[in-house]
Amino acid sequence: MNPRTLLLAACSALSLHAHAAAQLMSAPITVATPQDSASLVARLNALEARPGLTPDYSFRISSQHPGVTGQKITRAQHTYKGLRVFGSESVVVTNAAGDIVSVSAADRRPGLQAQAATPNPPLPADLTPTLSTDAAIAAAVQAVAPGATHRWPPSAELLIYPLMKSARSAAAAGKPDSQLNALDLEDVVDHYTLAYLVQLRMALNGKLVYYDVVVDAKTGAILKQWPALQTVTGIGHSQYNGQVPISTSAIASGFQMLDSARGTGGKYGGMAITNANHSSPNNPDPGSIYTNPSNTWGDGLQYNGGSTTNANGQTAAVNALWGLMNTYDTNKNVLGWQSLDGNNSATYIAAHVGTSYDNAFYDDSCKCMYIGDGNSFLSLGAIDVIGHEMSHGVTAATADLTYAGESGGLNESNSDIGGEMVEAYARNGGSGNVVPASGNDWMIGKDISKSGQPLRWMVKPSKDGHSPDAWSSTLKNLDVHYSSGPNNRMYYFLSQGSSADPASDSYSAYLTRTPAAMSGIGNDKAYRIWFKALTTKFTSATNYADARNKVLLAAQELYGATSKEAIAVQRAYAAINVGTDMDEASGGGGGGGDGGGEPAERIVNGGFENGATGWSGSTFVIGAHPAQAPYEGTRYAWLGGNGRRASETLTQRITIPASATSAQLSFALHIDTDETSNTVYDTLTVTLRAATGGAVLATLATYTNLTPADGYQIRSFDLLPFKGQNIILSFAMREDRSQQTSFVLDKVSLRTN
């Protein structure tokens, strides 16, 4: 008897439509050993085995942090002849067995077919620097601040630096500049230079001077530089929360502001608030942890310039501790993400930096935050300010968005988003596993403003007089605190929706489909989608167009490819001139899917509802059976489930247009097995093959009997490196002689822009 017809009589009651459930991040992961990293690099090299990838190309593991429960996220920098290629990396999500769940990449490697239909330019033949690291550092210091002193030791990394330029898509060739959409342009490599990335963390005249500088390794010329200090300073124009609970620790003399329940390790062994006691911002000393004979702290009033340790001086520390606790709790309780890095590493905030210091900043060198008492501002420890700064730490641990150009604007926007979501959580009691629908004001830094004017408005960024409301080709030239504006507005629309009234702050002329006022999905869903995109898909080089595609993919993975949440992402980005608008009800609208149009589906009959149409190979596996539930519709492809030696393959020819700006493959996969041994017996291998000759271009993933799951899981892969090619997508199943494993496939999709 064929087990395929029987095996899941008891399994048909499973909840297989799993994407609607909230998923939490895993507990902190174990730091990878050198052997683990070498093994992963070997697997990545094998995964990337395709034409053009010689042994000169490899990977360097830069960071690892938790994914959703049972998964790990690894960031792997691309290297060529042992040198890192700046801004080129892969983000790989794996499950507990090491199987690939998703891959997202920014590929700027020399000689490969990446962003354009033609290969990237070759490298100079000579990769030997004429400049020493010391000379590179000296050149950078001379360019930035010759008289400054080093607060942290400077560093210089020799790397391959791609100098980028903007290229129009074929569809936008004749468009006037004023009509360009973000998806009309793509960043391509103009040429490569051997360079040093010099990181300077200096101080001068009472100010911190943190810069990253790219120095030509042959000539010493400065190729690019950008500020690296992440602050909330803006156009300058509380206390803020009344009586609040704070978590402290008992000591022999009373109590200290050390929260040992949140975070481990670090400088103080837990989350701590310290007294910088007017230490100069030129080289701030965090000082000692705040202590008090009783466990009642602060007087709730603005600091008056006197003692930093009496009740009035403690108030800034109360603000800081309450803000830090709520930032930690928002991400942990809602998302499962622990501390800044997901691995529960403790951080600290130092209060009373400088005298009347009008700033607060996050310093990744110590993974900590410093808060001034304010002069034009009130004390800078408001809840959204702390959430903002601590969110810089999350970015640094994950996407590490380069703090310049469009990626720098997205870096700042992520912190504004984090600040607002922490504010909503904190002001609704600071508990629960969702971000409340209200409680935040969508204004950054309003509480610290003496005039009542915030630093930034998320609903209409242009109200500050500097930030644009929508993307334009000049956005990358702005200060990152201003280039964050359009993405902030996108997030407001995604959460709250828009207005059809042209007089409203929440009106967008770019929303031209039905209804004119787009629907929002609320704070909780918007934050889950954004955080998933940041941590599992963004790279350091992500720009607005790339962010739109990856936020959309995150929404599709969480809530479904045609869900209202995915439609809301597309409309919210369209509202800021990134992509085109679409109707909410039908999911239609827009153009044909290339360049600036709406995504086009390249898979024929991906849900198998039309039987074998579009598919070749073992098409008898397509159908509907009472023993298996579909992901959606009525049919699916059931590979395996035989309980005997068997080989089954489904293939489809696909073409990715040369003009594509994104190409996202996804499919829903359910795995169950009768195997009980901890040995791989049955496999499903997903590959891309050459349309002519059938040679394997890439192995996307291999799934086995060791990775069963109670429901469908969405798997996703970035196929943009294969644009301009005709290829074959292949799902190949192999079962051994006994004990079935079923690989149930549904909702295969390849969407290109």
Short mmCIF file of C-alpha atoms in Angstrom, two decimals, residues 391-746:
data_model
loop_
_atom_site.label_atom_id
_atom_site.label_comp_id
_atom_site.label_asym_id
_atom_site.label_seq_id
_atom_site.Cartn_x
_atom_site.Cartn_y
_atom_site.Cartn_z
CA SER A 391 17.70 51.34 17.95
CA HIS A 392 20.99 52.52 16.46
CA GLY A 393 22.52 49.67 18.44
CA VAL A 394 20.10 47.19 16.83
CA THR A 395 21.03 48.51 13.38
CA ALA A 396 24.75 48.27 14.18
CA ALA A 397 24.31 44.63 15.25
CA THR A 398 22.29 43.67 12.17
CA ALA A 399 22.03 45.53 8.85
CA ASP A 400 24.76 48.04 9.84
CA LEU A 401 23.37 50.51 7.30
CA THR A 402 26.17 52.78 6.08
CA TYR A 403 25.59 56.19 7.68
CA ALA A 404 25.58 58.17 4.44
CA GLY A 405 23.31 58.66 1.45
CA GLU A 406 20.03 56.76 1.26
CA SER A 407 21.28 53.94 3.51
CA GLY A 408 22.12 56.54 6.15
CA GLY A 409 18.62 57.96 5.91
CA LEU A 410 17.21 54.46 6.43
CA ASN A 411 19.52 54.05 9.42
CA GLU A 412 18.08 57.19 11.01
CA SER A 413 14.55 56.23 10.01
CA ASN A 414 14.89 52.86 11.74
CA SER A 415 15.80 54.69 14.93
CA ASP A 416 12.84 57.04 14.61
CA ILE A 417 10.58 54.02 14.04
CA GLY A 418 12.06 52.27 17.07
CA GLY A 419 11.63 55.39 19.21
CA GLU A 420 7.96 55.70 18.28
CA MET A 421 7.18 52.04 18.89
CA VAL A 422 8.94 52.09 22.27
CA GLU A 423 6.95 55.21 23.16
CA ALA A 424 3.67 53.48 22.26
CA TYR A 425 4.62 50.42 24.31
CA ALA A 426 5.83 52.35 27.35
CA ARG A 427 2.88 54.72 27.53
CA ASN A 428 0.43 51.84 27.50
CA GLY A 429 1.89 50.23 30.60
CA GLY A 430 5.05 48.64 29.21
CA SER A 431 3.69 45.09 29.12
CA GLY A 432 2.12 42.62 26.72
CA ASN A 433 3.26 40.96 23.51
CA VAL A 434 2.02 43.50 20.98
CA VAL A 435 2.86 47.10 20.17
CA PRO A 436 -0.25 49.08 21.18
CA ALA A 437 -2.21 50.81 18.46
CA SER A 438 -1.78 54.24 20.05
CA GLY A 439 0.26 56.09 22.67
CA ASN A 440 3.00 57.51 20.48
CA ASP A 441 2.73 60.97 18.95
CA TRP A 442 4.57 60.41 15.61
CA MET A 443 6.85 63.32 16.51
CA ILE A 444 10.51 62.78 17.37
CA GLY A 445 11.79 64.66 20.40
CA LYS A 446 8.68 66.70 21.17
CA ASP A 447 9.06 66.17 24.93
CA ILE A 448 12.58 67.61 25.03
CA SER A 449 11.61 70.72 23.07
CA LYS A 450 11.19 73.94 25.03
CA SER A 451 9.10 75.42 22.23
CA GLY A 452 6.90 72.36 21.73
CA GLN A 453 8.23 71.90 18.18
CA PRO A 454 9.63 68.39 17.61
CA LEU A 455 12.85 67.54 15.83
CA ARG A 456 10.97 65.61 13.15
CA TRP A 457 7.37 64.92 12.06
CA MET A 458 6.80 61.43 10.70
CA VAL A 459 3.39 62.17 9.16
CA LYS A 460 4.74 65.09 7.10
CA PRO A 461 8.53 65.40 7.37
CA SER A 462 8.68 68.65 5.37
CA LYS A 463 7.15 70.53 8.33
CA ASP A 464 10.68 70.87 9.73
CA GLY A 465 11.67 72.93 6.68
CA HIS A 466 14.45 70.55 5.63
CA SER A 467 13.18 66.99 5.23
CA PRO A 468 11.46 65.92 1.98
CA ASP A 469 8.15 64.09 1.99
CA ALA A 470 9.04 61.79 -0.91
CA TRP A 471 11.98 60.17 -2.66
CA SER A 472 13.85 62.04 -5.37
CA SER A 473 17.16 61.44 -7.10
CA THR A 474 18.76 64.11 -4.88
CA LEU A 475 17.76 62.43 -1.61
CA LYS A 476 21.17 60.77 -1.22
CA ASN A 477 22.84 64.20 -1.04
CA LEU A 478 21.01 65.26 2.15
CA ASP A 479 22.06 64.93 5.78
CA VAL A 480 20.84 61.57 7.04
CA HIS A 481 18.52 63.22 9.57
CA TYR A 482 16.64 64.68 6.61
CA SER A 483 16.93 61.84 4.10
CA SER A 484 15.17 59.72 6.74
CA GLY A 485 12.00 61.74 6.17
CA PRO A 486 10.37 59.84 3.28
CA ASN A 487 10.82 56.45 4.96
CA ASN A 488 9.43 57.83 8.21
CA ARG A 489 6.37 58.95 6.26
CA MET A 490 6.11 55.54 4.61
CA TYR A 491 6.05 53.90 8.04
CA TYR A 492 3.36 56.29 9.26
CA PHE A 493 1.20 55.41 6.22
CA LEU A 494 1.88 51.68 6.71
CA SER A 495 0.69 51.85 10.30
CA GLN A 496 -1.95 54.59 10.26
CA GLY A 497 -3.03 54.91 6.65
CA SER A 498 -3.41 58.13 4.69
CA SER A 499 -6.01 60.81 3.99
CA ALA A 500 -7.72 61.62 0.68
CA ASP A 501 -7.96 65.28 1.65
CA PRO A 502 -5.20 67.33 -0.05
CA ALA A 503 -5.23 69.71 2.91
CA SER A 504 -4.33 66.95 5.36
CA ASP A 505 -0.78 66.31 6.57
CA SER A 506 -1.34 62.63 5.74
CA TYR A 507 -2.27 63.21 2.10
CA SER A 508 -0.02 61.91 -0.69
CA ALA A 509 -0.48 62.90 -4.33
CA TYR A 510 1.33 59.69 -5.34
CA LEU A 511 -1.60 57.54 -4.16
CA THR A 512 -3.71 57.42 -7.32
CA ARG A 513 -5.48 54.07 -7.00
CA THR A 514 -8.57 53.01 -5.05
CA PRO A 515 -9.29 53.99 -2.33
CA ALA A 516 -7.55 57.34 -2.42
CA ALA A 517 -7.00 57.03 1.33
CA MET A 518 -4.91 53.90 1.87
CA SER A 519 -5.62 51.66 4.86
CA GLY A 520 -3.01 51.20 7.58
CA ILE A 521 -2.28 47.91 9.35
CA GLY A 522 -1.47 49.25 12.84
CA ASN A 523 1.70 49.64 14.88
CA ASP A 524 2.14 45.98 15.76
CA LYS A 525 2.09 44.49 12.26
CA ALA A 526 4.02 47.40 10.78
CA TYR A 527 6.81 46.95 13.36
CA ARG A 528 7.00 43.18 12.84
CA ILE A 529 7.34 43.61 9.09
CA TRP A 530 9.91 46.38 9.38
CA PHE A 531 12.01 44.54 11.99
CA LYS A 532 12.02 41.34 9.94
CA ALA A 533 13.22 43.23 6.89
CA LEU A 534 15.92 45.04 8.88
CA THR A 535 17.31 41.93 10.54
CA THR A 536 16.94 39.27 7.83
CA LYS A 537 17.13 41.15 4.51
CA PHE A 538 18.72 44.60 4.65
CA THR A 539 22.42 44.93 3.90
CA SER A 540 24.71 47.85 4.66
CA ALA A 541 24.11 49.20 1.14
CA THR A 542 20.30 49.00 1.13
CA ASN A 543 18.74 52.08 -0.47
CA TYR A 544 15.09 53.14 -0.74
CA ALA A 545 14.28 50.94 -3.76
CA ASP A 546 15.95 47.93 -2.15
CA ALA A 547 14.21 48.64 1.16
CA ARG A 548 10.82 48.69 -0.54
CA ASN A 549 11.43 45.30 -2.16
CA LYS A 550 12.72 43.72 1.04
CA VAL A 551 10.04 45.16 3.31
CA LEU A 552 7.48 43.83 0.83
CA LEU A 553 9.11 40.39 0.89
CA ALA A 554 9.05 40.43 4.71
CA ALA A 555 5.33 41.24 4.65
CA GLN A 556 4.67 38.45 2.16
CA GLU A 557 6.56 35.95 4.30
CA LEU A 558 4.72 36.97 7.45
CA TYR A 559 1.21 37.44 6.12
CA GLY A 560 0.99 36.06 2.58
CA ALA A 561 1.91 37.18 -0.93
CA THR A 562 -1.43 38.87 -1.67
CA SER A 563 -2.33 39.82 1.90
CA LYS A 564 -3.65 43.21 2.90
CA GLU A 565 -0.39 43.71 4.78
CA ALA A 566 1.69 43.17 1.63
CA ILE A 567 -0.60 45.50 -0.34
CA ALA A 568 -0.24 48.11 2.40
CA VAL A 569 3.56 47.97 2.09
CA GLN A 570 3.34 48.57 -1.66
CA ARG A 571 0.91 51.47 -1.22
CA ALA A 572 2.91 53.02 1.64
CA TYR A 573 6.08 53.05 -0.45
CA ALA A 574 4.17 54.26 -3.52
CA ALA A 575 3.01 57.16 -1.35
CA ILE A 576 6.62 58.37 -1.13
CA ASN A 577 7.44 57.82 -4.84
CA VAL A 578 9.03 54.39 -4.40
CA GLY A 579 7.16 52.01 -6.69
CA THR A 580 3.72 52.64 -8.14
CA ASP A 581 0.34 52.55 -6.45
CA MET A 582 -2.18 49.69 -6.60
CA ASP A 583 -5.81 49.06 -5.74
CA GLU A 584 -6.36 47.64 -2.27
CA ALA A 585 -9.32 45.40 -3.03
CA SER A 586 -8.02 43.58 -6.09
CA GLY A 587 -4.30 43.75 -5.48
CA GLY A 588 -4.03 44.99 -9.05
CA GLY A 589 -3.03 48.19 -10.70
CA GLY A 590 0.26 49.61 -11.85
CA GLY A 591 2.28 48.44 -14.78
CA GLY A 592 3.80 45.33 -16.22
CA GLY A 593 6.29 44.50 -13.53
CA ASP A 594 9.61 45.76 -14.91
CA GLY A 595 11.40 48.95 -13.88
CA GLY A 596 8.94 51.14 -12.04
CA GLY A 597 5.83 48.97 -12.56
CA GLU A 598 4.11 46.69 -10.12
CA PRO A 599 5.70 43.28 -9.46
CA ALA A 600 5.17 40.80 -12.28
CA GLU A 601 4.67 37.09 -11.54
CA ARG A 602 7.09 34.92 -13.54
CA ILE A 603 5.89 31.53 -12.33
CA VAL A 604 3.03 29.95 -14.25
CA ASN A 605 0.45 28.16 -12.06
CA GLY A 606 2.51 28.48 -8.90
CA GLY A 607 -0.42 27.33 -6.77
CA PHE A 608 -0.94 24.19 -8.92
CA GLU A 609 -4.66 24.98 -9.21
CA ASN A 610 -4.47 24.37 -12.99
CA GLY A 611 -2.89 20.95 -12.63
CA ALA A 612 0.35 20.44 -14.52
CA THR A 613 0.12 23.67 -16.54
CA GLY A 614 3.55 25.30 -16.65
CA TRP A 615 5.33 22.42 -14.93
CA SER A 616 7.47 19.55 -16.29
CA GLY A 617 8.80 16.35 -14.76
CA SER A 618 6.91 14.25 -12.23
CA THR A 619 3.65 16.13 -12.68
CA PHE A 620 1.66 13.25 -11.20
CA VAL A 621 2.60 14.66 -7.76
CA ILE A 622 0.26 17.60 -8.38
CA GLY A 623 -3.23 17.21 -6.96
CA ALA A 624 -5.41 17.27 -3.87
CA HIS A 625 -5.47 14.60 -1.18
CA PRO A 626 -7.47 14.38 2.06
CA ALA A 627 -4.27 13.51 3.93
CA GLN A 628 -2.61 16.88 3.23
CA ALA A 629 -4.01 20.38 3.53
CA PRO A 630 -3.06 23.03 0.94
CA TYR A 631 -1.38 26.28 1.86
CA GLU A 632 -4.17 27.97 -0.08
CA GLY A 633 -6.65 26.91 -2.74
CA THR A 634 -7.22 23.16 -3.16
CA ARG A 635 -4.11 21.74 -4.87
CA TYR A 636 -0.40 21.44 -4.23
CA ALA A 637 2.60 19.30 -5.22
CA TRP A 638 3.26 16.37 -2.88
CA LEU A 639 6.81 15.18 -3.46
CA GLY A 640 7.81 12.09 -1.49
CA GLY A 641 5.55 10.35 0.96
CA ASN A 642 6.18 6.99 -0.73
CA GLY A 643 8.06 5.06 1.97
CA ARG A 644 10.27 3.43 -0.70
CA ARG A 645 13.05 4.39 -3.07
CA ALA A 646 11.73 7.17 -5.25
CA SER A 647 12.89 10.19 -7.25
CA GLU A 648 10.49 12.96 -8.23
CA THR A 649 11.25 16.28 -9.88
CA LEU A 650 9.24 19.35 -10.83
CA THR A 651 10.76 22.00 -13.08
CA GLN A 652 9.71 25.21 -14.77
CA ARG A 653 11.57 27.46 -17.20
CA ILE A 654 11.67 31.09 -16.11
CA THR A 655 13.09 34.31 -17.46
CA ILE A 656 14.23 37.18 -15.28
CA PRO A 657 14.22 40.41 -17.32
CA ALA A 658 17.52 42.22 -17.70
CA SER A 659 15.74 45.39 -16.55
CA ALA A 660 14.57 43.86 -13.26
CA THR A 661 15.36 45.75 -10.07
CA SER A 662 14.21 42.92 -7.84
CA ALA A 663 13.58 39.19 -8.31
CA GLN A 664 12.17 37.41 -5.27
CA LEU A 665 11.51 33.67 -5.33
CA SER A 666 9.28 32.28 -2.58
CA PHE A 667 7.36 29.10 -1.93
CA ALA A 668 5.41 27.47 0.88
CA LEU A 669 6.86 24.14 2.07
CA HIS A 670 5.49 21.64 4.59
CA ILE A 671 7.66 18.70 5.67
CA ASP A 672 6.60 15.66 7.71
CA THR A 673 8.37 12.34 8.14
CA ASP A 674 8.20 8.88 9.67
CA GLU A 675 12.00 8.73 9.99
CA THR A 676 13.19 8.57 13.59
CA SER A 677 16.96 8.41 13.22
CA ASN A 678 19.14 11.53 13.35
CA THR A 679 20.40 10.74 9.86
CA VAL A 680 19.58 12.32 6.52
CA TYR A 681 17.71 9.77 4.39
CA ASP A 682 15.31 11.84 2.29
CA THR A 683 15.98 15.17 0.59
CA LEU A 684 14.39 17.92 -1.47
CA THR A 685 16.93 20.01 -3.36
CA VAL A 686 16.03 23.35 -4.92
CA THR A 687 18.34 24.40 -7.74
CA LEU A 688 18.63 26.81 -10.63
CA ARG A 689 19.86 25.22 -13.85
CA ALA A 690 20.98 26.55 -17.20
CA ALA A 691 18.19 26.48 -19.76
CA THR A 692 20.67 25.03 -22.26
CA GLY A 693 22.53 21.96 -21.08
CA GLY A 694 20.97 21.88 -17.62
CA ALA A 695 24.14 22.67 -15.68
CA VAL A 696 23.52 23.64 -12.04
CA LEU A 697 23.95 27.41 -11.66
CA ALA A 698 23.08 27.51 -7.96
CA THR A 699 21.78 25.23 -5.24
CA LEU A 700 19.37 27.40 -3.31
CA ALA A 701 18.59 24.96 -0.50
CA THR A 702 18.38 21.31 0.52
CA TYR A 703 15.62 20.18 2.89
CA THR A 704 15.67 16.81 4.65
CA ASN A 705 13.80 14.45 6.93
CA LEU A 706 15.56 16.13 9.86
CA THR A 707 13.52 19.33 9.48
CA PRO A 708 9.81 18.48 9.80
CA ALA A 709 7.42 21.28 10.75
CA ASP A 710 3.84 21.56 11.96
CA GLY A 711 2.71 23.66 9.03
CA TYR A 712 3.90 25.43 5.95
CA GLN A 713 6.93 27.67 6.13
CA ILE A 714 7.60 30.39 3.57
CA ARG A 715 11.06 30.08 2.02
CA SER A 716 12.48 33.00 0.04
CA PHE A 717 15.51 33.72 -2.12
CA ASP A 718 16.89 36.71 -3.97
CA LEU A 719 17.39 35.81 -7.65
CA LEU A 720 18.44 39.25 -8.86
CA PRO A 721 21.99 38.03 -9.65
CA PHE A 722 20.40 35.91 -12.41
CA LYS A 723 18.57 38.72 -14.17
CA GLY A 724 18.80 38.73 -17.92
CA GLN A 725 18.95 34.92 -17.95
CA ASN A 726 16.69 32.07 -19.02
CA ILE A 727 16.94 29.43 -16.32
CA ILE A 728 15.19 26.34 -14.99
CA LEU A 729 13.81 26.24 -11.46
CA SER A 730 14.02 22.67 -10.17
CA PHE A 731 12.57 20.88 -7.10
CA ALA A 732 14.16 17.42 -6.90
CA MET A 733 13.09 14.87 -4.24
CA ARG A 734 14.96 11.68 -3.31
CA GLU A 735 13.59 9.09 -0.85
CA ASP A 736 15.45 6.05 0.46
CA ARG A 737 14.07 2.52 0.74
CA SER A 738 11.84 2.91 3.82
CA GLN A 739 10.02 5.37 6.12
CA GLN A 740 8.39 8.16 4.15
CA THR A 741 9.19 11.85 4.18
CA SER A 742 6.72 14.22 2.52
CA PHE A 743 7.75 17.54 0.98
CA VAL A 744 4.48 19.37 0.25
CA LEU A 745 4.98 22.37 -2.02
CA ASP A 746 2.54 25.21 -2.70
#
